[in-house]
Short mmCIF file of C-alpha atoms in Angstrom, two decimals:
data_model
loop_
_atom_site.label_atom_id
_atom_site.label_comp_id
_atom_site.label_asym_id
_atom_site.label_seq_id
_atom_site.Cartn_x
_atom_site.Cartn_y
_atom_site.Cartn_z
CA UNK A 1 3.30 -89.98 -132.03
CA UNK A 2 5.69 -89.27 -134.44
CA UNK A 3 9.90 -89.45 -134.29
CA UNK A 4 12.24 -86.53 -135.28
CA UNK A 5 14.56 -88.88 -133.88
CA UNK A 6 15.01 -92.15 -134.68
CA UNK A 7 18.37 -93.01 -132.62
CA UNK A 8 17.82 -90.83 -129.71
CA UNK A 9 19.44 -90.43 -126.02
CA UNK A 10 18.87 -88.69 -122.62
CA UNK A 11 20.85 -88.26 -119.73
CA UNK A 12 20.12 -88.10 -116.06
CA UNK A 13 22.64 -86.45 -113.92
CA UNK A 14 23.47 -86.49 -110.57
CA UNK A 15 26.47 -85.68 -108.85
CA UNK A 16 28.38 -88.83 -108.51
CA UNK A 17 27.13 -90.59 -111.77
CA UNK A 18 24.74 -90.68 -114.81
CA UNK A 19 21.79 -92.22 -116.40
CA UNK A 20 21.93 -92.90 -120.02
CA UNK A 21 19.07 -94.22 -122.11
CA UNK A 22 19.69 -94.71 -125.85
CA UNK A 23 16.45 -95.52 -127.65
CA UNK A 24 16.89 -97.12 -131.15
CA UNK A 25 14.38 -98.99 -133.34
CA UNK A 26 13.46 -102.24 -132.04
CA UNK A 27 14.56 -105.71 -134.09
CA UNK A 28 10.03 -106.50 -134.91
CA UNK A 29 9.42 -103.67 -137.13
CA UNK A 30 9.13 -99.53 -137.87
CA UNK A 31 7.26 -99.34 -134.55
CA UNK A 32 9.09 -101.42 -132.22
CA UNK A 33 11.73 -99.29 -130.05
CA UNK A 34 14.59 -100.55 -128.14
CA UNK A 35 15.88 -98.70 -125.02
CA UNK A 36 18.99 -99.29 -123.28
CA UNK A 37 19.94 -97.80 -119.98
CA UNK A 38 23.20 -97.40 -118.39
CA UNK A 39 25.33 -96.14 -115.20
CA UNK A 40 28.59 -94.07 -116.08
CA UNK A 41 30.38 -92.10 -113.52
CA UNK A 42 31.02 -88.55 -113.74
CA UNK A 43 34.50 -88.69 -113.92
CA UNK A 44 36.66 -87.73 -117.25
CA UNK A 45 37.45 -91.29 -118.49
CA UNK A 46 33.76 -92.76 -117.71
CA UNK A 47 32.43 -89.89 -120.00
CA UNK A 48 34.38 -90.17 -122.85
CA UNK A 49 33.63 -93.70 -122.56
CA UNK A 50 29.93 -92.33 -122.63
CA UNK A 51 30.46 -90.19 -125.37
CA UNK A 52 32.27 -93.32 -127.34
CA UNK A 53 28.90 -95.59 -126.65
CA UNK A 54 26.48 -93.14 -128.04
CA UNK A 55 28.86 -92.22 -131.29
CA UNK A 56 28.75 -95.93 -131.73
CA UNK A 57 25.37 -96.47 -131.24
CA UNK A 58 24.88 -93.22 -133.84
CA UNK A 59 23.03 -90.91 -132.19
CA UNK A 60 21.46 -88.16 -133.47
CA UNK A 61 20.29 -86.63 -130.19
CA UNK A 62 21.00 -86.39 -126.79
CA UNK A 63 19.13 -84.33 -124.25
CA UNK A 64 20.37 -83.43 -120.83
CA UNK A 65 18.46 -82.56 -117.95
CA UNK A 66 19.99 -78.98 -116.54
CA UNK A 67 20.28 -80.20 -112.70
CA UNK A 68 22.75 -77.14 -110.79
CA UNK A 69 25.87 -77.03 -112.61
CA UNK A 70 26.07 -81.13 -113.07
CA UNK A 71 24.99 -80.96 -116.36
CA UNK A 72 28.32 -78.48 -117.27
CA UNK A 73 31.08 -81.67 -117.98
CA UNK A 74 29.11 -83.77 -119.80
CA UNK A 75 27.51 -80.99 -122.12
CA UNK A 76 31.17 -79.46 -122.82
CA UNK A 77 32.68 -83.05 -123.65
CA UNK A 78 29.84 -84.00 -125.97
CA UNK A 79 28.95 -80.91 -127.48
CA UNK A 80 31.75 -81.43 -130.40
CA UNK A 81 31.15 -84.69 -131.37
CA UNK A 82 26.86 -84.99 -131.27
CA UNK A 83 24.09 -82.77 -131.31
CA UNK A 84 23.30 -81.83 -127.44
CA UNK A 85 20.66 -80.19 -126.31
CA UNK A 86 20.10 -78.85 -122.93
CA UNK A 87 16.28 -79.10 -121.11
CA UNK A 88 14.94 -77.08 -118.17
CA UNK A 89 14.49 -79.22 -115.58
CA UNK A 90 10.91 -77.50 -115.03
CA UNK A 91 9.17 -77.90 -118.65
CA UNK A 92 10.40 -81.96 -118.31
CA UNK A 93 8.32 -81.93 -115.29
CA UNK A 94 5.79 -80.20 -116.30
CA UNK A 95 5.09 -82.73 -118.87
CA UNK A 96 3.38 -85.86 -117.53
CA UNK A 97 5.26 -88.76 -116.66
CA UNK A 98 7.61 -90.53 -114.03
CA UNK A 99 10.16 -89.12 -112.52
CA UNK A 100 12.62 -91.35 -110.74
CA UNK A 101 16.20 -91.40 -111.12
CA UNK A 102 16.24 -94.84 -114.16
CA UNK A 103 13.24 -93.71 -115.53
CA UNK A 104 13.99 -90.44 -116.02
CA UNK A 105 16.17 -91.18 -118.65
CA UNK A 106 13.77 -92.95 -120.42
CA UNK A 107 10.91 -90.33 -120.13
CA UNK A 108 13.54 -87.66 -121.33
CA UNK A 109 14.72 -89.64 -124.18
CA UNK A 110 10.74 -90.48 -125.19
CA UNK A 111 10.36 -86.83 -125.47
CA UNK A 112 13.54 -86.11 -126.92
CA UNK A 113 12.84 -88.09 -130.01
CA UNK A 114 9.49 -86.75 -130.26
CA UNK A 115 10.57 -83.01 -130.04
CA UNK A 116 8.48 -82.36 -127.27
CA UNK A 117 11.06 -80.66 -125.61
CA UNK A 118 11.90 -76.81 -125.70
CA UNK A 119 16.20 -76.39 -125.81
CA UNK A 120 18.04 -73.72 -123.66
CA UNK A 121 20.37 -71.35 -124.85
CA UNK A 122 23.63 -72.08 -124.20
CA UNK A 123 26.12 -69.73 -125.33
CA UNK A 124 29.30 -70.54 -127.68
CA UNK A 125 32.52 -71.71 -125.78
CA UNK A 126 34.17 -68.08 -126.48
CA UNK A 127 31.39 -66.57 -124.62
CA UNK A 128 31.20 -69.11 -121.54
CA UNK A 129 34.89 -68.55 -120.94
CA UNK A 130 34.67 -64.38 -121.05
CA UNK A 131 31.11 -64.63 -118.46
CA UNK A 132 33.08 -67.06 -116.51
CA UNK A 133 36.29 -64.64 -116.17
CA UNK A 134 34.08 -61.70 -115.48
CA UNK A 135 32.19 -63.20 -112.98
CA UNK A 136 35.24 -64.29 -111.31
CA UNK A 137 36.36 -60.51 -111.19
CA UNK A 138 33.10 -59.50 -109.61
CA UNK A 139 33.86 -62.23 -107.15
CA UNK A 140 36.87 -61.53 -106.69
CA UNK A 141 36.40 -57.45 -106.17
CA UNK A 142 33.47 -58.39 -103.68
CA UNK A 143 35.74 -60.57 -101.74
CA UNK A 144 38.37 -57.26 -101.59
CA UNK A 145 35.67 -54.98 -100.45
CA UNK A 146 34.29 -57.57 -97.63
CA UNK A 147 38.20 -58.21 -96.30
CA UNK A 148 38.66 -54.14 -96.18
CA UNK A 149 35.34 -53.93 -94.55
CA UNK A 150 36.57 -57.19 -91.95
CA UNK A 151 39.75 -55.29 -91.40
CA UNK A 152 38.41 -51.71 -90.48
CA UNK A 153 35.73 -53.23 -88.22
CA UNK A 154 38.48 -55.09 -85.88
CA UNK A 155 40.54 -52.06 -85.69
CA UNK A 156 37.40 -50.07 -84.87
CA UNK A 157 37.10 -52.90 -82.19
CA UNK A 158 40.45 -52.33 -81.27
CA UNK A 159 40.45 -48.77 -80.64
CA UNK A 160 42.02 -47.57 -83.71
CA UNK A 161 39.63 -44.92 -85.50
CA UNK A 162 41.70 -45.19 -88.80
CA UNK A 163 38.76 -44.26 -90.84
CA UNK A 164 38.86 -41.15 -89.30
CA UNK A 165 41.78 -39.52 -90.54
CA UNK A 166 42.54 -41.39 -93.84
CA UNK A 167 39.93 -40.65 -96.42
CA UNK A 168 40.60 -44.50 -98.83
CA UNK A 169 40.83 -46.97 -96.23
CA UNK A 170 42.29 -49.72 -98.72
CA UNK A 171 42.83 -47.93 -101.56
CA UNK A 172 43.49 -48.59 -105.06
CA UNK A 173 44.95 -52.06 -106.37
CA UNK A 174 48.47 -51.14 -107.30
CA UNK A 175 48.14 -47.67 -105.09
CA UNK A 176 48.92 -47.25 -101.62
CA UNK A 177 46.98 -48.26 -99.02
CA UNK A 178 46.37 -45.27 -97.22
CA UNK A 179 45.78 -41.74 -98.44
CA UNK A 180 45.16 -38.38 -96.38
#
């Protein structure tokens, strides 16, 4: 099969730490590859000492399983400095092959540098920030309605019909908190 890639890598991410496989041509010739796997943790310094192995090994691609929201840190520290591409988790494994945690990242990075796999859209850094602060909000506003909800329930519990009588039970942020 033939390379788009030449000097390829894939990560496999778990929680705690990493698989890396960097695939590069081999010392015996244009169809000789050489793969080299390694461990890094998943804390700040370990990945920028990932992301300092694979500019020196000159990578041109480096494909990252999307596994929960593991794959988030090192996608955001790599993204600037080499050309990252995200995979569905499903269309790897759809694709024959094994799947165990070291050999993952040698399967991936096989059909990374074949372009056999499909990327997903991730959206600019702008645009992650402003969907991350909105859904915050809604998070936030949902959490407001449950605690008014919480609060009315024990003082329906309690004897107190306040609902009753006042027609906002929590009222506006800002406002007061009851109205007639």
């Amino acid at each position: 099969m033939e390379l788009l890639h030449e000097r390829c890598a894939a990560l496999d991410i778990g929680k705690k730490d990493l698989k890396a496989c960097v695939s590069t041509p081999g010392p015996k010739g244009k169809r000789s590859r050489s793969q080299e796997i390694r461990t890094f943790a998943t804390t700040t310094n370990a990945l920028l000492q990932l992301r300092d192995w694979l500019i020196a090994e000159r990578v041109s691609l480096v494909v990252l399983e999307a596994t929960g929201d593991y794959w988030r840190a090192p996608f955001y520290l790599l993204e600037d400095d080499l050309n990252v591409m995200l995979v569905n988790a499903a269309h790897a494994k759809g694709l024959p092959g094994r799947k165990t945690d070291v050999c993952d990242a040698a399967w991936l990075c096989q059909l990374g540098e074949c372009g056999l796999l499909r990327a997903s859209f991730v959206p600019p850094e702008p645009i992650r920030q402003l969907r991350d602060l909105t859904r915050y909000r809604t998070t936030l506003t949902a959490e407001r309605s449950r605690e008014a909800q919480r609060l009315e329930k024990e003082l329906e519990d309690a004897g107190i019909k306040l609902s009753s009588v006042a027609t906002t039970f929590w009222g506006s942020p800002g406002g007061r908190c009851w109205r007639r």
